Coordinates of C-alpha atoms in Angstrom, one line a residue:
M1 CA 95.0 186.9 150.1
K2 CA 92.9 186.9 146.9
T3 CA 90.2 189.4 146.5
L4 CA 86.8 188.7 144.9
K5 CA 88.0 190.3 141.7
D6 CA 91.0 188.1 141.6
Q7 CA 88.9 185.0 142.1
L8 CA 86.6 186.1 139.2
V9 CA 89.6 186.5 136.9
A10 CA 91.0 183.2 138.0
D11 CA 87.7 181.6 137.3
E12 CA 87.5 183.0 133.8
T13 CA 91.2 182.3 132.7
E14 CA 93.8 179.7 133.4
T15 CA 97.5 179.7 133.0
V16 CA 98.9 176.6 131.4
V17 CA 102.6 175.7 131.6
E18 CA 102.6 172.2 130.0
G19 CA 104.8 171.6 127.1
D20 CA 102.9 168.6 125.8
A21 CA 99.6 170.5 125.9
L22 CA 100.7 173.5 123.9
P23 CA 102.1 174.1 120.4
K24 CA 105.9 173.9 120.4
R25 CA 108.1 176.4 118.7
R26 CA 111.8 176.5 118.1
D27 CA 113.9 178.9 120.2
R28 CA 115.6 181.2 117.6
R29 CA 118.7 181.4 119.8
G30 CA 119.2 177.6 119.6
T31 CA 120.7 175.6 116.9
K32 CA 119.1 173.0 114.7
G33 CA 120.1 170.1 116.8
E34 CA 119.2 171.6 120.2
E35 CA 116.1 170.7 122.2
E36 CA 113.0 173.0 121.9
T37 CA 112.2 175.0 125.0
P38 CA 108.6 174.9 126.2
V39 CA 107.0 178.3 126.2
E40 CA 104.6 179.6 128.9
E41 CA 101.3 180.9 127.5
T42 CA 98.1 182.1 129.0
V43 CA 95.0 180.6 127.3
S44 CA 91.5 182.2 127.8
R45 CA 88.9 179.5 127.6
T46 CA 85.3 180.6 126.6
R47 CA 82.7 178.9 128.6
G48 CA 78.9 178.4 127.8
F49 CA 78.1 179.2 131.5
R50 CA 79.9 179.5 134.8
V51 CA 79.6 176.6 137.2
R52 CA 78.6 177.7 140.6
R53 CA 81.8 176.6 142.2
I54 CA 82.1 179.5 144.8
K55 CA 79.2 179.9 147.1
A56 CA 80.2 183.4 148.2
L57 CA 80.1 184.6 144.6
A58 CA 76.8 182.9 143.9
K59 CA 75.2 184.7 146.9
R60 CA 76.4 188.0 145.7
G61 CA 74.9 187.5 142.2
F62 CA 78.0 187.0 140.2
Y63 CA 76.5 184.0 138.4
S64 CA 73.4 183.8 136.2
P65 CA 70.1 183.6 138.1
K66 CA 69.2 180.2 139.4
H67 CA 65.6 179.2 138.5
T68 CA 63.8 177.2 141.1
G69 CA 61.8 174.2 139.9
A70 CA 58.1 174.1 139.6
P71 CA 55.8 171.3 140.9
S72 CA 54.5 169.1 138.1
T73 CA 52.9 165.8 137.3
T74 CA 53.7 163.1 134.8
R75 CA 50.7 164.3 132.7
Q76 CA 52.0 167.9 132.5
S77 CA 55.6 166.9 131.8
E78 CA 54.5 165.1 128.6
V79 CA 55.2 168.4 126.9
L80 CA 58.9 167.7 127.4
N81 CA 58.6 164.6 125.2
T82 CA 57.6 165.8 121.7
A83 CA 56.6 162.2 120.8
L84 CA 53.7 162.5 123.2
I85 CA 52.4 165.8 121.9
G86 CA 49.6 165.7 119.3
A87 CA 50.9 165.8 115.7
P88 CA 50.9 169.3 114.2
T89 CA 48.0 170.1 111.9
G90 CA 48.4 170.8 108.2
E91 CA 49.2 174.2 106.6
E92 CA 46.3 174.0 104.1
A93 CA 43.7 174.6 106.8
L94 CA 41.8 177.3 108.7
V95 CA 43.2 178.4 112.0
I96 CA 41.2 177.3 115.1
G97 CA 43.4 178.5 117.9
R98 CA 46.4 177.3 119.9
D99 CA 47.5 174.0 121.4
K100 CA 47.1 174.4 125.2
L101 CA 50.1 172.0 125.8
S102 CA 52.7 173.3 123.3
G103 CA 51.3 176.8 122.4
A104 CA 51.5 175.9 118.7
T105 CA 48.9 177.1 116.2
V106 CA 46.2 174.6 115.5
A107 CA 44.4 174.6 112.2
S108 CA 41.9 172.2 110.6
D109 CA 40.0 171.9 107.3
P110 CA 38.3 168.6 106.8
I111 CA 37.5 169.4 103.2
S112 CA 41.2 169.8 102.2
A113 CA 42.2 166.8 104.3
Y114 CA 39.6 164.7 102.6
K115 CA 40.8 165.8 99.1
K116 CA 44.3 164.8 100.1
K117 CA 43.0 161.4 101.3
E118 CA 44.3 162.1 104.8
I119 CA 40.8 161.3 106.2
S120 CA 37.9 159.2 104.8
S121 CA 35.1 161.7 105.5
A122 CA 34.9 165.5 105.5
N123 CA 32.0 165.5 108.0
A124 CA 32.6 167.0 111.4
V125 CA 30.9 166.6 114.8
L126 CA 30.8 168.6 117.9
M127 CA 30.0 167.2 121.3
G128 CA 29.5 169.1 124.6
V129 CA 27.1 170.4 127.2
L130 CA 25.2 173.6 126.9
G131 CA 27.3 176.7 127.3
S132 CA 30.6 175.0 126.2
S133 CA 31.0 177.3 123.1
K134 CA 30.2 174.8 120.4
S135 CA 28.0 177.4 118.6
S136 CA 30.9 179.9 118.6
L137 CA 33.2 177.4 116.9
I138 CA 30.6 176.5 114.3
K139 CA 29.8 180.1 113.5
S140 CA 33.5 181.1 113.1
L141 CA 35.3 178.0 111.7
Y142 CA 32.5 176.3 109.7
V143 CA 30.6 179.4 108.5
A144 CA 32.3 182.8 108.6
R145 CA 35.8 181.6 107.8
Q146 CA 34.6 179.2 105.1
L147 CA 33.0 182.1 103.3
T148 CA 36.4 183.7 102.8
M149 CA 37.6 180.8 100.6
R150 CA 37.1 180.4 96.9
K151 CA 34.3 178.0 95.8
R152 CA 33.2 177.5 99.4
R153 CA 29.7 178.1 100.7
A154 CA 27.5 177.1 103.7
V155 CA 23.9 176.0 104.1
V156 CA 22.6 176.5 107.7
F157 CA 19.5 175.2 109.4
D158 CA 19.1 178.1 111.8
K159 CA 17.3 176.7 114.9
K160 CA 18.2 179.3 117.6
P161 CA 16.2 182.5 117.7
R162 CA 17.9 185.9 118.2
T163 CA 17.8 187.4 121.6
D164 CA 19.6 190.7 121.1
G165 CA 16.8 192.8 122.5
T166 CA 16.2 194.7 119.3
I167 CA 13.9 192.2 117.6
N168 CA 11.2 189.8 118.7
S169 CA 12.9 186.4 119.3
D170 CA 10.1 184.7 117.4
E171 CA 10.8 186.5 114.2
E172 CA 14.3 185.6 113.1
G173 CA 17.2 183.2 113.7
E174 CA 20.8 184.0 114.7
Y175 CA 22.1 183.9 111.1
A176 CA 19.7 186.4 109.7
E177 CA 22.1 189.4 109.6
L178 CA 25.0 187.4 108.3
T179 CA 22.8 186.0 105.5
R180 CA 21.8 189.4 104.4
L181 CA 25.3 190.6 104.5
M182 CA 26.2 187.8 102.1
G183 CA 23.5 189.1 99.7
S184 CA 20.5 186.9 100.3
E185 CA 17.5 186.6 102.6
P186 CA 17.0 183.8 105.1
M187 CA 14.3 181.3 104.1
R188 CA 11.8 181.4 106.9
M189 CA 9.9 178.2 107.7
E190 CA 6.7 178.8 109.6
V191 CA 3.6 176.7 110.3
G192 CA 0.5 178.4 108.8
G193 CA 2.6 180.6 106.6
D194 CA 1.3 182.2 103.4
G195 CA 4.1 181.1 101.2
K196 CA 5.2 184.8 100.6
S197 CA 6.9 185.9 103.7
S198 CA 7.3 182.3 104.7
T199 CA 8.7 179.4 102.7
V200 CA 7.2 176.2 101.2
L201 CA 9.2 173.2 100.2
N202 CA 7.6 170.8 97.7
I203 CA 8.4 167.2 98.5
L204 CA 7.7 166.4 94.8
D205 CA 9.9 169.2 93.5
P206 CA 11.8 168.1 90.3
V207 CA 15.0 169.4 91.8
I208 CA 14.8 166.6 94.4
L209 CA 13.9 164.1 91.7
Q210 CA 17.0 165.1 89.7
G211 CA 19.2 164.9 92.8
G212 CA 19.0 161.2 93.4
G213 CA 16.4 159.9 91.0
R214 CA 12.9 158.3 91.7
E215 CA 14.3 156.1 94.5
T216 CA 15.6 159.1 96.5
Q217 CA 12.3 160.9 96.2
Q218 CA 10.4 157.8 97.3
S219 CA 12.7 157.4 100.3
L220 CA 11.9 161.0 101.2
L221 CA 8.1 160.2 101.1
F222 CA 8.7 157.1 103.3
T223 CA 10.6 159.2 105.8
M224 CA 7.9 161.9 105.9
A225 CA 5.2 159.3 106.6
E226 CA 7.3 157.6 109.3
L227 CA 8.1 160.9 111.0
A228 CA 4.4 161.8 111.0
E229 CA 3.5 158.5 112.6
S230 CA 6.6 157.9 114.7
R231 CA 6.8 154.3 113.5
K232 CA 8.1 152.2 110.7
L233 CA 5.9 151.7 107.7
E234 CA 4.4 148.3 106.9
R235 CA 5.1 146.4 103.7
F236 CA 1.8 147.3 102.0
E237 CA 2.0 150.9 103.1
R238 CA 5.4 151.3 101.4
K239 CA 4.0 149.7 98.3
A240 CA 1.0 152.1 98.2
I241 CA 3.3 155.1 98.5
E242 CA 5.6 153.7 95.8
A243 CA 2.7 153.1 93.4
A244 CA 1.0 156.5 94.0
H245 CA 4.3 158.2 93.4
L246 CA 4.9 156.4 90.2
M247 CA 1.3 157.2 89.1
V248 CA 1.9 161.0 89.8
L249 CA 5.1 161.0 87.8
R250 CA 3.5 159.4 84.8
E251 CA 0.5 161.8 84.8
F252 CA 2.7 164.9 85.2
E253 CA 5.4 163.9 82.8
S254 CA 4.1 166.3 80.2
A255 CA 2.1 168.7 82.4
R256 CA 2.7 172.4 82.5
R257 CA 3.1 172.5 86.3
V258 CA 5.0 170.4 88.8
P259 CA 3.1 167.9 91.0
V260 CA 2.5 168.9 94.6
L261 CA 1.6 167.0 97.8
E262 CA -2.2 167.3 97.1
D263 CA -1.8 165.5 93.8
F264 CA 0.0 162.6 95.5
V265 CA -2.5 162.4 98.4
S266 CA -5.5 162.4 96.1
R267 CA -4.2 159.3 94.3
L268 CA -3.3 157.1 97.3
H269 CA -6.7 155.5 97.8
L270 CA -6.9 154.8 94.0
V271 CA -3.8 152.7 93.9
P272 CA -5.5 149.3 94.4
D273 CA -7.6 150.0 91.3
D274 CA -4.6 150.6 89.1
H275 CA -4.2 148.1 86.3
D276 CA -0.9 146.9 87.8
F277 CA -2.8 145.3 90.7
K278 CA -5.6 143.6 88.7
G279 CA -6.2 140.0 89.6
M280 CA -5.1 140.5 93.2
P281 CA -6.6 137.9 95.6
S282 CA -9.5 139.4 97.6
R283 CA -7.9 138.9 101.0
V284 CA -4.7 140.6 99.8
R285 CA -6.6 143.3 98.1
E286 CA -8.5 144.2 101.2
E287 CA -5.2 144.4 103.1
F288 CA -3.7 146.6 100.4
E289 CA -6.7 148.9 100.3
L290 CA -6.5 149.3 104.1
A291 CA -2.8 150.2 103.8
A292 CA -3.5 152.7 101.0
W293 CA -6.2 154.5 103.1
K294 CA -3.9 154.6 106.1
T295 CA -1.1 156.2 104.2
K296 CA -3.6 158.7 102.8
F297 CA -4.4 159.8 106.3
M298 CA -0.7 160.0 107.1
F299 CA 0.0 162.5 104.4
E300 CA -3.1 164.5 105.1
E301 CA -1.4 165.2 108.4
L302 CA 1.2 167.1 106.4
Q303 CA -1.5 169.4 105.2
S304 CA -3.2 169.8 108.6
H305 CA -3.0 172.7 111.0
S306 CA 0.1 171.4 112.8
L307 CA 2.2 171.3 109.5
A308 CA 0.2 173.6 107.2
G309 CA 2.2 175.9 105.1
L310 CA 5.4 173.9 105.1
F311 CA 5.0 171.3 102.3
D312 CA 1.5 171.8 100.8
G313 CA 2.3 173.6 97.5
E314 CA 5.0 174.4 95.0
T315 CA 8.5 175.3 96.3
S316 CA 8.5 179.1 96.9
K317 CA 10.1 181.2 94.2
H318 CA 12.7 182.7 96.5
V319 CA 14.1 179.3 97.4
S320 CA 17.6 179.2 95.9
L321 CA 21.1 178.0 96.6
N322 CA 23.2 181.1 97.0
K323 CA 26.9 181.4 96.2
K324 CA 28.0 182.0 99.8
L325 CA 25.4 181.5 102.5
T326 CA 21.9 179.9 102.4
T327 CA 19.8 179.8 105.6
F328 CA 16.7 177.9 106.4
D329 CA 15.3 179.8 109.4
I330 CA 13.5 177.2 111.4
S331 CA 13.6 179.1 114.7
A332 CA 9.8 179.6 114.7
L333 CA 9.0 175.9 114.3
P334 CA 7.7 174.0 117.4
E335 CA 10.3 171.9 119.2
V336 CA 7.6 169.2 119.9
G337 CA 6.6 167.2 116.9
P338 CA 8.2 166.2 113.6
S339 CA 8.2 169.6 111.8
I340 CA 11.9 170.4 112.4
S341 CA 13.1 167.0 111.3
M342 CA 10.8 167.0 108.3
V343 CA 12.2 170.4 107.1
M344 CA 15.8 169.2 107.5
A345 CA 15.1 166.0 105.6
V346 CA 13.4 167.8 102.7
G347 CA 16.0 170.6 102.8
N348 CA 18.8 168.1 102.6
A349 CA 17.2 166.3 99.6
W350 CA 16.6 169.6 97.8
L351 CA 20.3 170.6 98.5
L352 CA 21.6 167.4 96.9
G353 CA 19.5 168.1 93.8
M354 CA 20.9 171.6 93.5
L355 CA 24.5 170.5 93.9
R356 CA 24.2 168.2 90.9
H357 CA 23.8 171.3 88.7
Q358 CA 26.7 173.2 90.3
P359 CA 29.8 171.1 90.2
G360 CA 33.1 172.4 91.6
W361 CA 31.8 173.8 94.8
N362 CA 32.4 172.6 98.3
T363 CA 29.3 173.1 100.5
T364 CA 29.1 172.9 104.3
M365 CA 25.7 172.0 105.7
V366 CA 25.3 173.0 109.4
A367 CA 22.8 171.7 111.9
E368 CA 23.6 173.0 115.4
E369 CA 20.8 170.8 116.8
G370 CA 22.1 167.6 115.2
W371 CA 19.5 165.4 116.9
Y372 CA 16.7 166.7 114.7
L373 CA 18.6 166.0 111.5
T374 CA 19.5 162.4 112.6
R375 CA 16.5 161.2 114.6
G376 CA 14.7 158.1 113.4
S377 CA 13.9 157.9 109.7
A378 CA 15.5 161.3 109.0
G379 CA 18.9 160.0 110.1
E380 CA 18.5 156.8 108.0
L381 CA 17.7 158.9 104.9
L382 CA 20.8 161.1 105.6
Q383 CA 22.9 158.0 106.0
S384 CA 21.6 156.5 102.8
N385 CA 22.6 159.6 100.9
A386 CA 26.1 159.7 102.4
K387 CA 27.8 158.4 99.4
L388 CA 26.0 160.8 97.1
S389 CA 26.8 163.7 99.5
R390 CA 30.6 162.9 99.4
A391 CA 30.5 162.8 95.6
L392 CA 28.8 166.2 95.4
G393 CA 31.3 167.8 97.8
L394 CA 28.9 168.2 100.7
Q395 CA 30.3 168.4 104.2
I396 CA 27.9 167.8 107.1
V397 CA 28.6 169.5 110.4
T398 CA 26.4 168.6 113.4
A399 CA 26.4 169.3 117.1
F400 CA 25.1 167.2 120.0
H401 CA 24.9 167.5 123.8
H402 CA 24.8 164.1 125.4
L403 CA 26.2 161.1 123.6
S404 CA 24.8 158.7 126.1
D405 CA 21.3 159.7 125.3
I406 CA 21.6 158.5 121.7
P407 CA 20.7 154.8 121.1
R408 CA 23.7 152.8 120.0
D409 CA 21.9 151.3 117.0
S410 CA 20.5 154.7 115.8
A411 CA 21.5 156.4 112.5
A412 CA 22.8 159.3 114.6
I413 CA 25.6 157.1 116.0
S414 CA 26.5 156.0 112.5
L415 CA 26.8 159.6 111.4
I416 CA 28.9 160.5 114.4
Q417 CA 31.2 157.6 113.8
E418 CA 31.6 158.5 110.2
A419 CA 32.8 162.0 111.0
Q420 CA 36.6 162.0 110.9
T421 CA 36.9 165.4 112.6
A422 CA 35.6 165.7 116.2
H423 CA 35.5 168.7 118.5
L424 CA 35.0 167.3 122.0
F425 CA 33.9 170.0 124.5
K426 CA 33.1 169.9 128.2
Q427 CA 31.3 166.8 129.5
E428 CA 29.8 166.4 132.9
Q429 CA 28.4 162.9 133.0
D430 CA 30.5 159.8 133.4
D431 CA 28.4 157.9 130.8
D432 CA 29.1 160.6 128.2
M433 CA 32.9 160.5 128.8
R434 CA 33.0 156.7 128.6
E435 CA 31.1 156.8 125.3
I436 CA 33.4 159.5 123.9
V437 CA 36.4 157.4 124.7
R438 CA 34.8 154.4 123.1
L439 CA 33.6 156.1 119.9
F440 CA 36.5 158.4 119.2
G441 CA 39.3 156.4 120.6
I442 CA 40.8 159.2 122.7
D443 CA 43.3 158.5 125.4
P444 CA 41.4 157.3 128.5
G445 CA 43.6 159.6 130.6
N446 CA 42.0 162.6 128.9
A447 CA 38.5 161.4 129.7
E448 CA 38.6 163.1 133.1
A449 CA 40.1 166.2 131.5
L450 CA 36.8 166.6 129.6
R451 CA 35.2 167.6 132.8
D452 CA 37.7 170.4 133.5
L453 CA 37.4 172.1 130.1
V454 CA 36.3 175.7 130.3
P455 CA 34.1 177.4 127.6
G456 CA 36.2 177.8 124.4
E457 CA 38.4 174.8 125.0
H458 CA 38.0 171.4 123.5
F459 CA 39.9 168.3 122.4
L460 CA 40.4 168.1 118.6
K461 CA 40.4 164.6 117.2
I462 CA 41.3 164.1 113.6
G463 CA 41.2 160.6 112.2
T464 CA 43.5 158.3 114.1
R465 CA 45.8 161.1 115.2
R466 CA 46.3 161.8 118.9
E467 CA 43.8 164.4 120.2
I468 CA 44.9 168.0 120.8
R469 CA 43.6 170.2 123.6
V470 CA 42.7 173.4 121.8
E471 CA 41.8 176.9 122.9
H472 CA 39.6 178.5 120.3
V473 CA 40.9 182.0 119.4
R474 CA 38.5 184.5 117.9
S475 CA 39.0 188.0 116.4
E476 CA 37.3 190.9 118.0
L477 CA 34.8 190.9 115.1
E478 CA 34.1 187.2 115.6
K479 CA 33.6 187.6 119.4
R480 CA 30.7 190.0 118.6
F481 CA 28.8 188.0 116.1
T482 CA 29.4 184.6 117.7
D483 CA 27.9 185.7 121.0
T484 CA 24.8 183.4 121.3
D485 CA 23.1 185.8 123.7
A486 CA 23.3 188.7 121.2
G487 CA 22.7 186.8 118.0
M488 CA 24.7 187.4 114.8
N489 CA 24.2 191.1 114.5
L490 CA 27.2 191.3 112.2
K491 CA 26.2 194.3 110.1
N492 CA 26.2 196.7 113.0
T493 CA 29.5 195.2 114.2
V494 CA 31.2 195.7 110.8
D495 CA 29.9 199.3 110.6
E496 CA 31.3 200.0 114.0
L497 CA 34.7 198.6 113.2
V498 CA 34.9 200.4 109.9
G499 CA 34.0 203.6 111.6
A500 CA 36.6 203.2 114.3
A501 CA 39.3 202.5 111.6

């Protein structure tokens, strides 16, 4: 009777006595004409694994462990088919985190992809409910990590106040410490400011004029009036603004100072008397005069108590485009009213003018509260400058909460659709999920998965590629300064890490 040991040996080796199956050799004792005698040989056959042919041996652990199957679904098992996994991201990019499905590293850099013509726009958009970690991704991927690259810089409209317990939340925005660490001061926008500790932006600044020409500055004036009135301008109102602007440019062409808002406002009611409008029929003249006075009252609102100190003077001396990080601190501006949208509109026009004089740079403009940048006339102005923005190397990064709240015919939707890189965070409303599927073309099967995303996870959609479920990975340093509740107290964090090292 065979023992277990004998059975194992028999399982590993076999004795073969088959003449046709083995090499034949001549028996040296035979003669040349004699038949060859088959030789018995033992052949050891190496196997990749042992088949579980003997149950008794399997029970005693003589074979490799048997792995039990795990319950799964057709959705989860897609990972077994590499054709269904999102395409790997490029090497010339900044790391975001890991693919939740395959575990592979995920990286993205819209600026590099745009230069290689892989996508048609370098703009990026983030969609998700409050608390889904959109802000953390912006701070790390589109600001801090951008600053480590050559010829890259960021311009941030800092809307959220710091709440770290060491400073009054009404005094500074979240990016204040990081801005100082990069060698500059945040430009604080404040109603009723004195222009010294606060910042004034001149709508008629020559920098804005040089950025896109007279038409761009006129469009900015139209936008400011429409934001102040929350309505579209009438035909004669636009004509009055255009004529007054041209009048100011002519008078200050050789002046020793730049024109300011007061110079423009004081000439609005004089427009009908200009020689260009001589001979106008009395009925038309009356309508034109009424429109000129109405626009005068509109712009006087920009000098009133609700907007005083923001636009009523020359641009502050400390306003400059820094080599790494420039911050417009708008955390003290009231959320109700047009002030935030106005500052973003003027700031964007000023930025385009500055970029004309600094070629070779790639600039990322960040607006975490994207609705203020794209609402109404401000969004239309941004959209009209889109071609100029791309030519000047400007990338626009915006974040929104609820897509279903944005009218389909608004400029905000156009800006969102133009963005070729989308970070889609947690959604809770069915309307929002349906709109995301419609606008970004994601797999309808992933729509419900948007509801299950936890903070730090999102779907990355780049151009027409299949979306990738990504887990955002941050370093210990980034975890500290991207904590929204603690603000960006980066200097203390760096000091602590250096001291620990």
